[in-house]
Short mmCIF file of N, CA and C in Angstrom, two decimals:
data_model
loop_
_atom_site.label_atom_id
_atom_site.label_comp_id
_atom_site.label_asym_id
_atom_site.label_seq_id
_atom_site.Cartn_x
_atom_site.Cartn_y
_atom_site.Cartn_z
N MET A 5 -40.27 -37.12 33.31
CA MET A 5 -42.04 -37.02 32.11
C MET A 5 -41.38 -35.20 31.72
N VAL A 6 -42.26 -34.93 30.99
CA VAL A 6 -42.44 -33.43 30.82
C VAL A 6 -43.84 -33.68 30.34
N TYR A 7 -44.14 -32.28 31.35
CA TYR A 7 -45.64 -32.18 30.62
C TYR A 7 -46.49 -33.78 30.46
N GLY A 8 -46.22 -35.10 31.78
CA GLY A 8 -47.09 -36.07 30.83
C GLY A 8 -46.56 -36.62 30.04
N SER A 9 -45.20 -36.38 28.63
CA SER A 9 -44.90 -37.26 28.24
C SER A 9 -42.96 -37.34 28.78
N TYR A 10 -42.41 -38.15 28.28
CA TYR A 10 -41.51 -38.82 28.38
C TYR A 10 -40.09 -37.63 27.37
N ALA A 11 -39.43 -37.28 27.81
CA ALA A 11 -38.52 -36.25 26.94
C ALA A 11 -37.86 -37.14 26.56
N MET A 12 -37.13 -36.94 24.61
CA MET A 12 -36.64 -38.01 23.82
C MET A 12 -35.43 -36.95 24.02
N ILE A 13 -34.62 -37.91 23.38
CA ILE A 13 -32.93 -37.27 23.03
C ILE A 13 -32.51 -37.29 22.01
N PRO A 14 -32.19 -36.04 21.35
CA PRO A 14 -31.67 -36.21 19.80
C PRO A 14 -30.59 -37.37 19.42
N VAL A 15 -30.81 -37.72 18.53
CA VAL A 15 -30.01 -38.56 18.03
C VAL A 15 -28.45 -38.75 17.99
N GLU A 16 -28.51 -37.70 17.25
CA GLU A 16 -27.32 -36.81 16.43
C GLU A 16 -27.29 -35.18 17.95
N ILE A 17 -26.08 -35.27 18.79
CA ILE A 17 -26.27 -34.09 19.77
C ILE A 17 -24.72 -33.05 19.03
N ASP A 18 -24.79 -32.43 18.45
CA ASP A 18 -24.12 -31.74 17.86
C ASP A 18 -23.64 -31.88 16.53
N PRO A 19 -24.86 -31.91 15.47
CA PRO A 19 -23.34 -32.32 14.44
C PRO A 19 -22.49 -31.42 13.73
N PRO A 20 -21.77 -31.92 12.85
CA PRO A 20 -21.13 -31.05 12.23
C PRO A 20 -21.12 -30.14 11.13
N SER A 21 -21.43 -29.26 11.23
CA SER A 21 -21.35 -28.06 10.21
C SER A 21 -20.37 -27.84 9.22
N TRP A 22 -21.04 -27.62 8.07
CA TRP A 22 -19.95 -27.48 6.73
C TRP A 22 -19.15 -26.57 7.18
N ARG A 23 -18.81 -25.69 8.10
CA ARG A 23 -17.31 -24.94 8.35
C ARG A 23 -16.95 -25.85 9.07
N ARG A 24 -17.46 -26.56 10.12
CA ARG A 24 -16.41 -27.46 10.35
C ARG A 24 -15.88 -28.41 9.34
N GLU A 25 -16.18 -28.31 8.69
CA GLU A 25 -15.93 -29.73 7.98
C GLU A 25 -15.12 -29.72 7.45
N THR A 26 -15.49 -28.05 6.94
CA THR A 26 -14.10 -27.97 5.17
C THR A 26 -13.46 -27.24 5.49
N THR A 27 -12.75 -26.68 6.92
CA THR A 27 -12.10 -25.89 7.18
C THR A 27 -11.10 -26.11 8.11
N THR A 28 -9.66 -26.19 7.50
CA THR A 28 -8.60 -26.72 8.04
C THR A 28 -7.73 -26.03 8.89
N LEU A 29 -7.04 -26.20 9.97
CA LEU A 29 -5.82 -25.92 10.85
C LEU A 29 -5.44 -24.69 10.00
N GLU A 30 -5.05 -24.88 8.48
CA GLU A 30 -3.91 -23.74 8.14
C GLU A 30 -4.50 -22.19 7.39
N GLU A 31 -6.04 -22.99 6.71
CA GLU A 31 -6.92 -22.04 6.27
C GLU A 31 -6.94 -20.89 7.81
N ASN A 32 -7.43 -21.40 8.88
CA ASN A 32 -7.54 -20.66 9.60
C ASN A 32 -6.55 -19.68 10.08
N ASN A 33 -5.09 -20.29 10.11
CA ASN A 33 -4.50 -20.16 10.64
C ASN A 33 -4.34 -18.78 9.83
N ARG A 34 -4.22 -18.69 8.68
CA ARG A 34 -4.00 -17.45 7.49
C ARG A 34 -5.08 -16.63 7.86
N ALA A 35 -5.90 -16.88 8.18
CA ALA A 35 -7.46 -16.10 7.86
C ALA A 35 -6.88 -14.86 9.22
N LEU A 36 -6.71 -15.37 10.57
CA LEU A 36 -6.36 -14.77 11.24
C LEU A 36 -5.30 -13.76 11.14
N GLU A 37 -3.85 -14.31 10.65
CA GLU A 37 -3.30 -13.63 10.22
C GLU A 37 -3.78 -12.39 9.21
N GLU A 38 -4.33 -12.47 8.12
CA GLU A 38 -5.27 -11.77 7.96
C GLU A 38 -6.06 -10.13 8.55
N ASN A 39 -6.42 -10.61 9.08
CA ASN A 39 -7.44 -9.84 10.46
C ASN A 39 -6.60 -9.11 10.91
N LEU A 40 -5.75 -9.86 10.78
CA LEU A 40 -4.29 -9.00 12.80
C LEU A 40 -4.03 -8.08 11.50
N ASP A 41 -3.88 -8.56 10.18
CA ASP A 41 -2.92 -7.37 9.70
C ASP A 41 -4.02 -6.12 9.32
N MET A 42 -4.98 -6.10 9.48
CA MET A 42 -6.22 -5.37 8.76
C MET A 42 -6.18 -4.07 10.25
N ILE A 43 -6.31 -5.11 11.20
CA ILE A 43 -6.22 -3.87 12.31
C ILE A 43 -5.77 -2.65 12.57
N LYS A 44 -4.74 -3.05 12.18
CA LYS A 44 -3.52 -0.93 11.97
C LYS A 44 -5.03 -0.47 11.19
N GLU A 45 -5.21 -0.99 9.65
CA GLU A 45 -5.87 -0.19 9.38
C GLU A 45 -7.70 0.38 9.42
N LYS A 46 -8.17 -0.28 10.23
CA LYS A 46 -9.36 -0.63 10.34
C LYS A 46 -9.14 0.90 11.86
N ARG A 47 -7.83 0.87 13.11
CA ARG A 47 -7.64 1.30 13.93
C ARG A 47 -8.29 2.79 13.80
N GLU A 48 -7.43 3.24 12.48
CA GLU A 48 -6.67 4.35 11.76
C GLU A 48 -8.03 4.85 11.10
N LYS A 49 -8.86 4.75 10.72
CA LYS A 49 -9.78 4.34 10.33
C LYS A 49 -10.86 5.01 11.20
N ALA A 50 -11.07 4.45 12.15
CA ALA A 50 -11.77 4.78 13.80
C ALA A 50 -11.66 5.99 14.08
N ARG A 51 -10.25 5.86 13.97
CA ARG A 51 -9.36 7.48 14.78
C ARG A 51 -9.79 8.56 13.64
N PHE A 52 -9.43 8.04 12.99
CA PHE A 52 -9.68 9.74 11.75
C PHE A 52 -11.45 9.82 11.87
N ARG A 53 -12.61 9.13 11.94
CA ARG A 53 -14.06 9.81 12.19
C ARG A 53 -13.84 10.14 13.45
N GLU A 54 -13.16 9.63 14.83
CA GLU A 54 -13.61 10.06 15.81
C GLU A 54 -13.20 11.51 15.96
N PHE A 55 -11.84 11.60 15.47
CA PHE A 55 -11.26 13.30 14.88
C PHE A 55 -12.26 13.59 14.56
N ALA A 56 -12.65 13.29 13.35
CA ALA A 56 -13.91 14.16 12.54
C ALA A 56 -15.03 14.72 13.29
N THR A 57 -15.52 13.67 14.00
CA THR A 57 -16.88 13.93 14.63
C THR A 57 -16.46 14.80 15.68
N LYS A 58 -15.49 14.51 16.32
CA LYS A 58 -14.90 15.76 17.95
C LYS A 58 -15.15 16.91 17.22
N GLN A 59 -14.11 16.95 16.10
CA GLN A 59 -14.58 18.78 15.86
C GLN A 59 -15.63 19.04 14.93
N ARG A 60 -16.93 18.36 14.49
CA ARG A 60 -18.33 18.60 14.47
C ARG A 60 -18.47 18.97 15.70
N ALA A 61 -18.07 18.18 16.37
CA ALA A 61 -19.34 18.70 17.66
C ALA A 61 -19.12 20.24 18.09
N ALA A 62 -17.64 20.49 18.39
CA ALA A 62 -16.90 21.81 18.57
C ALA A 62 -17.22 22.68 17.63
N ARG A 63 -17.36 22.60 16.19
CA ARG A 63 -17.55 23.29 15.53
C ARG A 63 -19.03 24.03 15.63
N ARG A 64 -19.73 23.12 15.97
CA ARG A 64 -21.71 22.90 16.55
C ARG A 64 -21.70 24.03 17.58
N TYR A 65 -20.51 23.27 18.95
CA TYR A 65 -20.96 23.92 19.99
C TYR A 65 -20.33 25.15 20.22
N ASN A 66 -19.67 25.22 19.22
CA ASN A 66 -18.54 27.03 19.59
C ASN A 66 -19.73 28.07 18.76
N SER A 67 -20.52 27.31 17.65
CA SER A 67 -21.31 28.11 16.79
C SER A 67 -22.34 28.93 18.07
N ARG A 68 -22.77 28.07 19.47
CA ARG A 68 -23.86 28.45 19.47
C ARG A 68 -23.49 28.99 20.97
N VAL A 69 -21.78 29.08 21.45
CA VAL A 69 -21.16 29.99 22.24
C VAL A 69 -21.43 31.44 21.79
#
């Protein structure tokens, strides 16, 4: 009992979503491969942003010294 009434169990537990119904294993594997190809580009962009941020911080620090 839950606060004076009986607990109800839903009829459908975990109904399938549209994505699970329409996506196939081949499409999923292709998408994973595309994401792996893009990782190199994202890492390169992140490395460049980190370098630029460190340069700005160094310039700001050195201008105060």
